[in-house]
mmCIF file of C-alpha atoms in Angstrom:
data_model
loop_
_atom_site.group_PDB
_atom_site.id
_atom_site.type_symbol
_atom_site.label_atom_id
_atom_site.label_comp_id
_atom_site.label_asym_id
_atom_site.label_seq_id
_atom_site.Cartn_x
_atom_site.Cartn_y
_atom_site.Cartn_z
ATOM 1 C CA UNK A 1 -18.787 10.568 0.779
ATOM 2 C CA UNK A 2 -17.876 8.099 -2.276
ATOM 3 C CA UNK A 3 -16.135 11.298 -3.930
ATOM 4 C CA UNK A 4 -14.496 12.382 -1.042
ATOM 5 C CA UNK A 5 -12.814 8.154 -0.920
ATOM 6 C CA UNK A 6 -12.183 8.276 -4.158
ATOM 7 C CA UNK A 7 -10.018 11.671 -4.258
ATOM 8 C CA UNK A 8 -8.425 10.682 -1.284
ATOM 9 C CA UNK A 9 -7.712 7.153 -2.416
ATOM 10 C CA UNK A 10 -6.146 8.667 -5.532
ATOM 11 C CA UNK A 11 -4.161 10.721 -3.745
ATOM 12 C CA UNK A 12 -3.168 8.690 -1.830
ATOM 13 C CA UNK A 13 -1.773 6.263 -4.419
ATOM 14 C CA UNK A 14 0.090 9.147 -6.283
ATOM 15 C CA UNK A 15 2.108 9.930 -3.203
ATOM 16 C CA UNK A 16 2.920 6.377 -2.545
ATOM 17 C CA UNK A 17 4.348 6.349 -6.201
ATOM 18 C CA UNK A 18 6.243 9.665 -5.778
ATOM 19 C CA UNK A 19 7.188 8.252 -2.138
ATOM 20 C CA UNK A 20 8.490 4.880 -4.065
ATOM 21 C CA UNK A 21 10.488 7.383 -6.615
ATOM 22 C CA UNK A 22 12.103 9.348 -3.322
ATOM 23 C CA UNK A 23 13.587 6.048 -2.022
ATOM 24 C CA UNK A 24 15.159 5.191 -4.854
ATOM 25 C CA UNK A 25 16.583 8.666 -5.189
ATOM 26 C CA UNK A 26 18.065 8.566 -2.205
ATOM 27 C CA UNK A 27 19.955 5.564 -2.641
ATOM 28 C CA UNK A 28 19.826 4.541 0.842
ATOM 29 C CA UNK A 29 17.847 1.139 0.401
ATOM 30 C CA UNK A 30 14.124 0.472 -0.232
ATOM 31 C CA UNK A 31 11.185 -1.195 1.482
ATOM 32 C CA UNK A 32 11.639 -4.975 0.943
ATOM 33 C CA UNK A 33 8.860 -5.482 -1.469
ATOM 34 C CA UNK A 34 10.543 -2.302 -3.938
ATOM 35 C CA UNK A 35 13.976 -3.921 -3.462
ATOM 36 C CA UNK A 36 12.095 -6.624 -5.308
ATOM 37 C CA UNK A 37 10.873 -4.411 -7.622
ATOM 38 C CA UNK A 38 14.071 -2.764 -8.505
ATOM 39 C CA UNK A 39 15.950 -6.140 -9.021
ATOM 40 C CA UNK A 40 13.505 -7.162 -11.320
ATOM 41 C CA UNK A 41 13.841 -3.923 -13.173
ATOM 42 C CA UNK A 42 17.878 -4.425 -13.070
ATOM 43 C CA UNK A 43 17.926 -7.938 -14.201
ATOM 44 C CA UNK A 44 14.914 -7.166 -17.119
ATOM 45 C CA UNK A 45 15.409 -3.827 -18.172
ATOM 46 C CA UNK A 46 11.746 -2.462 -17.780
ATOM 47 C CA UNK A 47 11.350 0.765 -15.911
ATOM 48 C CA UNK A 48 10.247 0.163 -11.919
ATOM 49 C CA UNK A 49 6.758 1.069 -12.622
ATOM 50 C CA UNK A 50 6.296 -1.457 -14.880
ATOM 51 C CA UNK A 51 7.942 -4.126 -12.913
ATOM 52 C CA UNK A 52 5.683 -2.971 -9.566
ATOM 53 C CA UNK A 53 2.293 -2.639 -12.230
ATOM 54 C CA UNK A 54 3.628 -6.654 -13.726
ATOM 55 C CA UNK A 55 4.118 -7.769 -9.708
ATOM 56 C CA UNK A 56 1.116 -6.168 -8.960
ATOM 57 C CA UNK A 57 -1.178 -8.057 -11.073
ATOM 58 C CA UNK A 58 0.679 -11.153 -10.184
ATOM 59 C CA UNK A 59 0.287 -11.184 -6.400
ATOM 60 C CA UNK A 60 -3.379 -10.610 -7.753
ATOM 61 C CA UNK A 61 -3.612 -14.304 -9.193
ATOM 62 C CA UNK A 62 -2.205 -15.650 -6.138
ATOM 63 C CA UNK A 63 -5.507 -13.965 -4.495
ATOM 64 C CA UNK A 64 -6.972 -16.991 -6.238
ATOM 65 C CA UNK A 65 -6.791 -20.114 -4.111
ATOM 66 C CA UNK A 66 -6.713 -17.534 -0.981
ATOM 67 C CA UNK A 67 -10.515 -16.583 -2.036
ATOM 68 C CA UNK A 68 -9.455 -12.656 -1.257
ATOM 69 C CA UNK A 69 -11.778 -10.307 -3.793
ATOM 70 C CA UNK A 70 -9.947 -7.075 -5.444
ATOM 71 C CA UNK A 71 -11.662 -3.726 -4.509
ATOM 72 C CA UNK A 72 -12.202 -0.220 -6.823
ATOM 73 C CA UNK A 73 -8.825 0.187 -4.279
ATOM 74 C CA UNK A 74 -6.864 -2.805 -5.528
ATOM 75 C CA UNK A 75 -7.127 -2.169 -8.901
ATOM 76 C CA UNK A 76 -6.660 1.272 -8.928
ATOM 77 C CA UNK A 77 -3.094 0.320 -6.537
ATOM 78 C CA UNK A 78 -2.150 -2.259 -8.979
ATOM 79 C CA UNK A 79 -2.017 0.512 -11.834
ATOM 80 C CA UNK A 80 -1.330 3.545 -10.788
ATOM 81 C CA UNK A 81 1.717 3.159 -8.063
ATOM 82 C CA UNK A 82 4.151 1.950 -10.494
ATOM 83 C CA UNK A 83 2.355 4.852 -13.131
ATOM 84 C CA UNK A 84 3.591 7.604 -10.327
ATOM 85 C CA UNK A 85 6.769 6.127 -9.605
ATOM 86 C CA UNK A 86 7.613 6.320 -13.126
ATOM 87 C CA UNK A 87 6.480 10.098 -12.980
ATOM 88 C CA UNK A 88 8.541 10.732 -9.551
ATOM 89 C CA UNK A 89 11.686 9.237 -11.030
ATOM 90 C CA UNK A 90 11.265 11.015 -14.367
ATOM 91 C CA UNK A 91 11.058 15.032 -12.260
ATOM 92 C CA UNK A 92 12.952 14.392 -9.355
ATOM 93 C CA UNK A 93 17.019 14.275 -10.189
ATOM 94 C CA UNK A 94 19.978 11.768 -8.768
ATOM 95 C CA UNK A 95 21.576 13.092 -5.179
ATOM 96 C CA UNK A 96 24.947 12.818 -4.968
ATOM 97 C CA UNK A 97 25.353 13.944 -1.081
ATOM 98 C CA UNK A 98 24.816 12.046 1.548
ATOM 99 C CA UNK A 99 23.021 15.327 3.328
ATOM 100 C CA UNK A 100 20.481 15.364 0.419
ATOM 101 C CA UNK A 101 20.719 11.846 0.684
ATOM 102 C CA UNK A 102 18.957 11.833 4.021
ATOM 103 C CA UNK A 103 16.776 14.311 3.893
ATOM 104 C CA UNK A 104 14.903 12.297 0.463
ATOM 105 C CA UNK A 105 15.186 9.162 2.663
ATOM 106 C CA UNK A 106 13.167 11.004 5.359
ATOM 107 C CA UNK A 107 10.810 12.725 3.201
ATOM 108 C CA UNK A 108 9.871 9.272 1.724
ATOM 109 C CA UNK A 109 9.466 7.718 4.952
ATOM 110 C CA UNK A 110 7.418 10.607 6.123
ATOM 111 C CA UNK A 111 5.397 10.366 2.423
ATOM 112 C CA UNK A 112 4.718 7.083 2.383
ATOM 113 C CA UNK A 113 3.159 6.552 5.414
ATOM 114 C CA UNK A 114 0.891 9.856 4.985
ATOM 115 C CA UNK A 115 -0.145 7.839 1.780
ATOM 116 C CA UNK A 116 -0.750 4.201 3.586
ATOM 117 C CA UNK A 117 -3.019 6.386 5.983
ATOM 118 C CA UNK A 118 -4.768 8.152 2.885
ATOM 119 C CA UNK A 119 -5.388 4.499 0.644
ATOM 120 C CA UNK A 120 -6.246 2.270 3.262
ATOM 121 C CA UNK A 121 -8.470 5.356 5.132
ATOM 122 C CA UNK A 122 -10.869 5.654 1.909
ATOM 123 C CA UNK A 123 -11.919 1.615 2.622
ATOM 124 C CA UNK A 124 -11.716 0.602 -0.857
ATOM 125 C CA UNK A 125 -10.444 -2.331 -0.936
ATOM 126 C CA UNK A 126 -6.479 -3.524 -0.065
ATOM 127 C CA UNK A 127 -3.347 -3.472 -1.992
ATOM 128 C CA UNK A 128 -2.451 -6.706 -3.763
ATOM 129 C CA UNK A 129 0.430 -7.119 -1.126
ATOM 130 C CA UNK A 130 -1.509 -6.320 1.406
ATOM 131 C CA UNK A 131 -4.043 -8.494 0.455
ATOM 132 C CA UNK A 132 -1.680 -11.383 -0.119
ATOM 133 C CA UNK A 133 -0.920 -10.920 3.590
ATOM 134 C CA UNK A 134 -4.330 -11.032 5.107
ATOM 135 C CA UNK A 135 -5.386 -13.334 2.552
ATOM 136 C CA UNK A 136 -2.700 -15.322 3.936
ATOM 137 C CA UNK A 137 -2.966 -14.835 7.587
ATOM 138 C CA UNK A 138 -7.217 -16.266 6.958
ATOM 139 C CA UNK A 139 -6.513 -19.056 5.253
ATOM 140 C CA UNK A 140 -3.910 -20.799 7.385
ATOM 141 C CA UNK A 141 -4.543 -19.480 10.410
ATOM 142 C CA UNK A 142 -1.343 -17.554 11.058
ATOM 143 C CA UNK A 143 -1.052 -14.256 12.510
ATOM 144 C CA UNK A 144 -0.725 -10.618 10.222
ATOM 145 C CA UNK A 145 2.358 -10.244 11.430
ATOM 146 C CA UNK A 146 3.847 -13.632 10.930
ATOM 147 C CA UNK A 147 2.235 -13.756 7.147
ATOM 148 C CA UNK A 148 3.800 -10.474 6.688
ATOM 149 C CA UNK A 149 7.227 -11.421 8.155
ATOM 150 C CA UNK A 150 7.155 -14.146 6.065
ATOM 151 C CA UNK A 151 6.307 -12.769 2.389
ATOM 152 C CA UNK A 152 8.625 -9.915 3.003
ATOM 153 C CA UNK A 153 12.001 -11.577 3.862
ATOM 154 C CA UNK A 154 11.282 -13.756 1.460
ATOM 155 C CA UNK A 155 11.069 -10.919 -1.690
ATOM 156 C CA UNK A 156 13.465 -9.305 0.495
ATOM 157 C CA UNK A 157 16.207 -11.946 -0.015
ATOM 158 C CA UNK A 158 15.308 -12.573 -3.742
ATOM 159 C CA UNK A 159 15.527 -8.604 -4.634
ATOM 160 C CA UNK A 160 18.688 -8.886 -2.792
ATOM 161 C CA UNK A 161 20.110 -11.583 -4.953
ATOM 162 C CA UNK A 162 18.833 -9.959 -8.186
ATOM 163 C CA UNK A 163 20.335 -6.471 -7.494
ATOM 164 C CA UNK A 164 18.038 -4.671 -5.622
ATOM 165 C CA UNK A 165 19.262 -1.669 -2.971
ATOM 166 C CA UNK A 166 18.998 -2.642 0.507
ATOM 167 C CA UNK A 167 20.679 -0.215 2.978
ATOM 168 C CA UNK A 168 19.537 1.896 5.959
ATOM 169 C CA UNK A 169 16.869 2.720 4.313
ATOM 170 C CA UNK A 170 15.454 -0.583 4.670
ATOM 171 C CA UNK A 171 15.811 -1.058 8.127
ATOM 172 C CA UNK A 172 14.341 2.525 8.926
ATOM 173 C CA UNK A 173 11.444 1.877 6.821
ATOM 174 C CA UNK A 174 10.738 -1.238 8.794
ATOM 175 C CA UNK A 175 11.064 0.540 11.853
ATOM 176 C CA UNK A 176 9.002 3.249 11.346
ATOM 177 C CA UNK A 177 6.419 3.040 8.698
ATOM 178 C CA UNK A 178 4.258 0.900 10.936
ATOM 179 C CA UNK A 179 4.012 3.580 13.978
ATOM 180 C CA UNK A 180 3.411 5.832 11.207
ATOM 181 C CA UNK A 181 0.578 4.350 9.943
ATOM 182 C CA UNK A 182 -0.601 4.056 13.206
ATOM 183 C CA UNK A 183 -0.387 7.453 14.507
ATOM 184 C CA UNK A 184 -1.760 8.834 10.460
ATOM 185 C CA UNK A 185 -4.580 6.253 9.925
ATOM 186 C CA UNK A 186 -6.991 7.202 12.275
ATOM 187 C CA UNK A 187 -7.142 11.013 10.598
ATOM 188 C CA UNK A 188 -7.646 9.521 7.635
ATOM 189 C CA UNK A 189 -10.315 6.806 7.759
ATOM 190 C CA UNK A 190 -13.475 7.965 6.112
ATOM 191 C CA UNK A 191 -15.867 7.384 8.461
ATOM 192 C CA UNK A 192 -19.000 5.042 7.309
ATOM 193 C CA UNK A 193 -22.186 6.569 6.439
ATOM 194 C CA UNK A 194 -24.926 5.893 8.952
ATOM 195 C CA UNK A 195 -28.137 4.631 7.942
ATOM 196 C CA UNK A 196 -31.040 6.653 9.124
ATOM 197 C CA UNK A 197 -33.126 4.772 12.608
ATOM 198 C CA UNK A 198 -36.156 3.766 11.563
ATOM 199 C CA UNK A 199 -38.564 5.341 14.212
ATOM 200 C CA UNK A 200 -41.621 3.231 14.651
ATOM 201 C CA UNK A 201 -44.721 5.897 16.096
ATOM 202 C CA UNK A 202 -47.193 3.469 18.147
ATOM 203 C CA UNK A 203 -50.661 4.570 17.253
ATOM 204 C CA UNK A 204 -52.463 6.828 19.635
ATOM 205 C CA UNK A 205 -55.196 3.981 21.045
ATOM 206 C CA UNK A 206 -57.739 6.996 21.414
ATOM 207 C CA UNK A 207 -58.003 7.067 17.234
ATOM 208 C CA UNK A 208 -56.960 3.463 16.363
ATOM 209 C CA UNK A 209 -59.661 1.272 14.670
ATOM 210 C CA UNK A 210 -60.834 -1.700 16.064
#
């Protein structure tokens, strides 16, 4: 069972890296947390993947005060997202077209939810923006959804305002990733392992001592 989480979970995170690579390819706008990512890259230089692996690692300290633990999961997020996204940009050329255009956008919707599903179904621990949002949520008694709201229009806005692409792409992504998820998740949760009943055999009276 712990192999079958741990392929899956690595899996998973290599097609949310490729996924990441597909948005950005198709030039239509990216998830609020990678237009972040990409106007960090624009305004420093470093290659996305090493922007989302720095970010990554940084949401991680703000685990601190929240008292949220990492997982095998959240370390193995932190690293190897940005590691495929950096691979995905690196094989899979510009597109000019707006026809190619939209069929990358919808592949990388499609993608990245099928790898949400696969990462958070192995039950190894969150992503570190995930994380940040639940941690959140616990700690001052907000809802997921309003913690979430919150962290994303804020790196939403600040990717914005240092370069980052936001477009249709964004709003679709918003739209439908969480449906997605939704409808995906359930056929990929690896099921816990039960722990064998103990059976307790009363003794027969007829051969019990005294």
């Amino acid at each position: 069972m712990m192999t079958r989480r741990l392929l899956q979970l690595l899996i998973g995170l290599a097609m949310y890296g490729i996924s990441l690579a597909m948005f950005i390819r198709a030039g239509l706008g990216l998830d609020p947390w990678d237009v972040f990512h990409q106007g960090l890259a624009v305004k420093t230089g470093l290659s996305i993947g090493t922007v989302v692996v720095i970010v990554s690692f940084l949401v991680l300290l703000l685990w601190i005060p929240l008292r949220q633990w990492p997982g095998v999961g959240t370390l193995c997020n932190a690293v190897l997202v940005g590691v495929f996204a950096d691979v995905g940009l690196a094989l899979i050329p510009e597109i000019s077209h707006l026809g190619g255009q939209a069929g990358m956008l919808a592949g990388a919707i499609v993608l990245n939810g099928i790898a949400s599903a696969c990462y958070i179904g192995a039950r190894l621990g969150p992503g570190a923006r995930d994380g940040l949002m639940t941690g959140l949520a616990r700690r001052t008694g907000w809802s997921v959804r309003t913690s979430r709201t919150g962290i994303e229009i804020v790196v939403l806005a600040a990717g914005w305002l240092l370069g980052g692409s936001v477009g249709v792409g964004t709003v679709l992504y918003a739209l439908a990733i969480g449906p997605l998820v939704q409808l995906l998740l359930p056929r990929f949760t690896v099921p816990e392992e039960k722990k064998p009943a103990l059976v307790v055999v009363a003794a027969d009276p007829a051969v019990a001592g005294p």
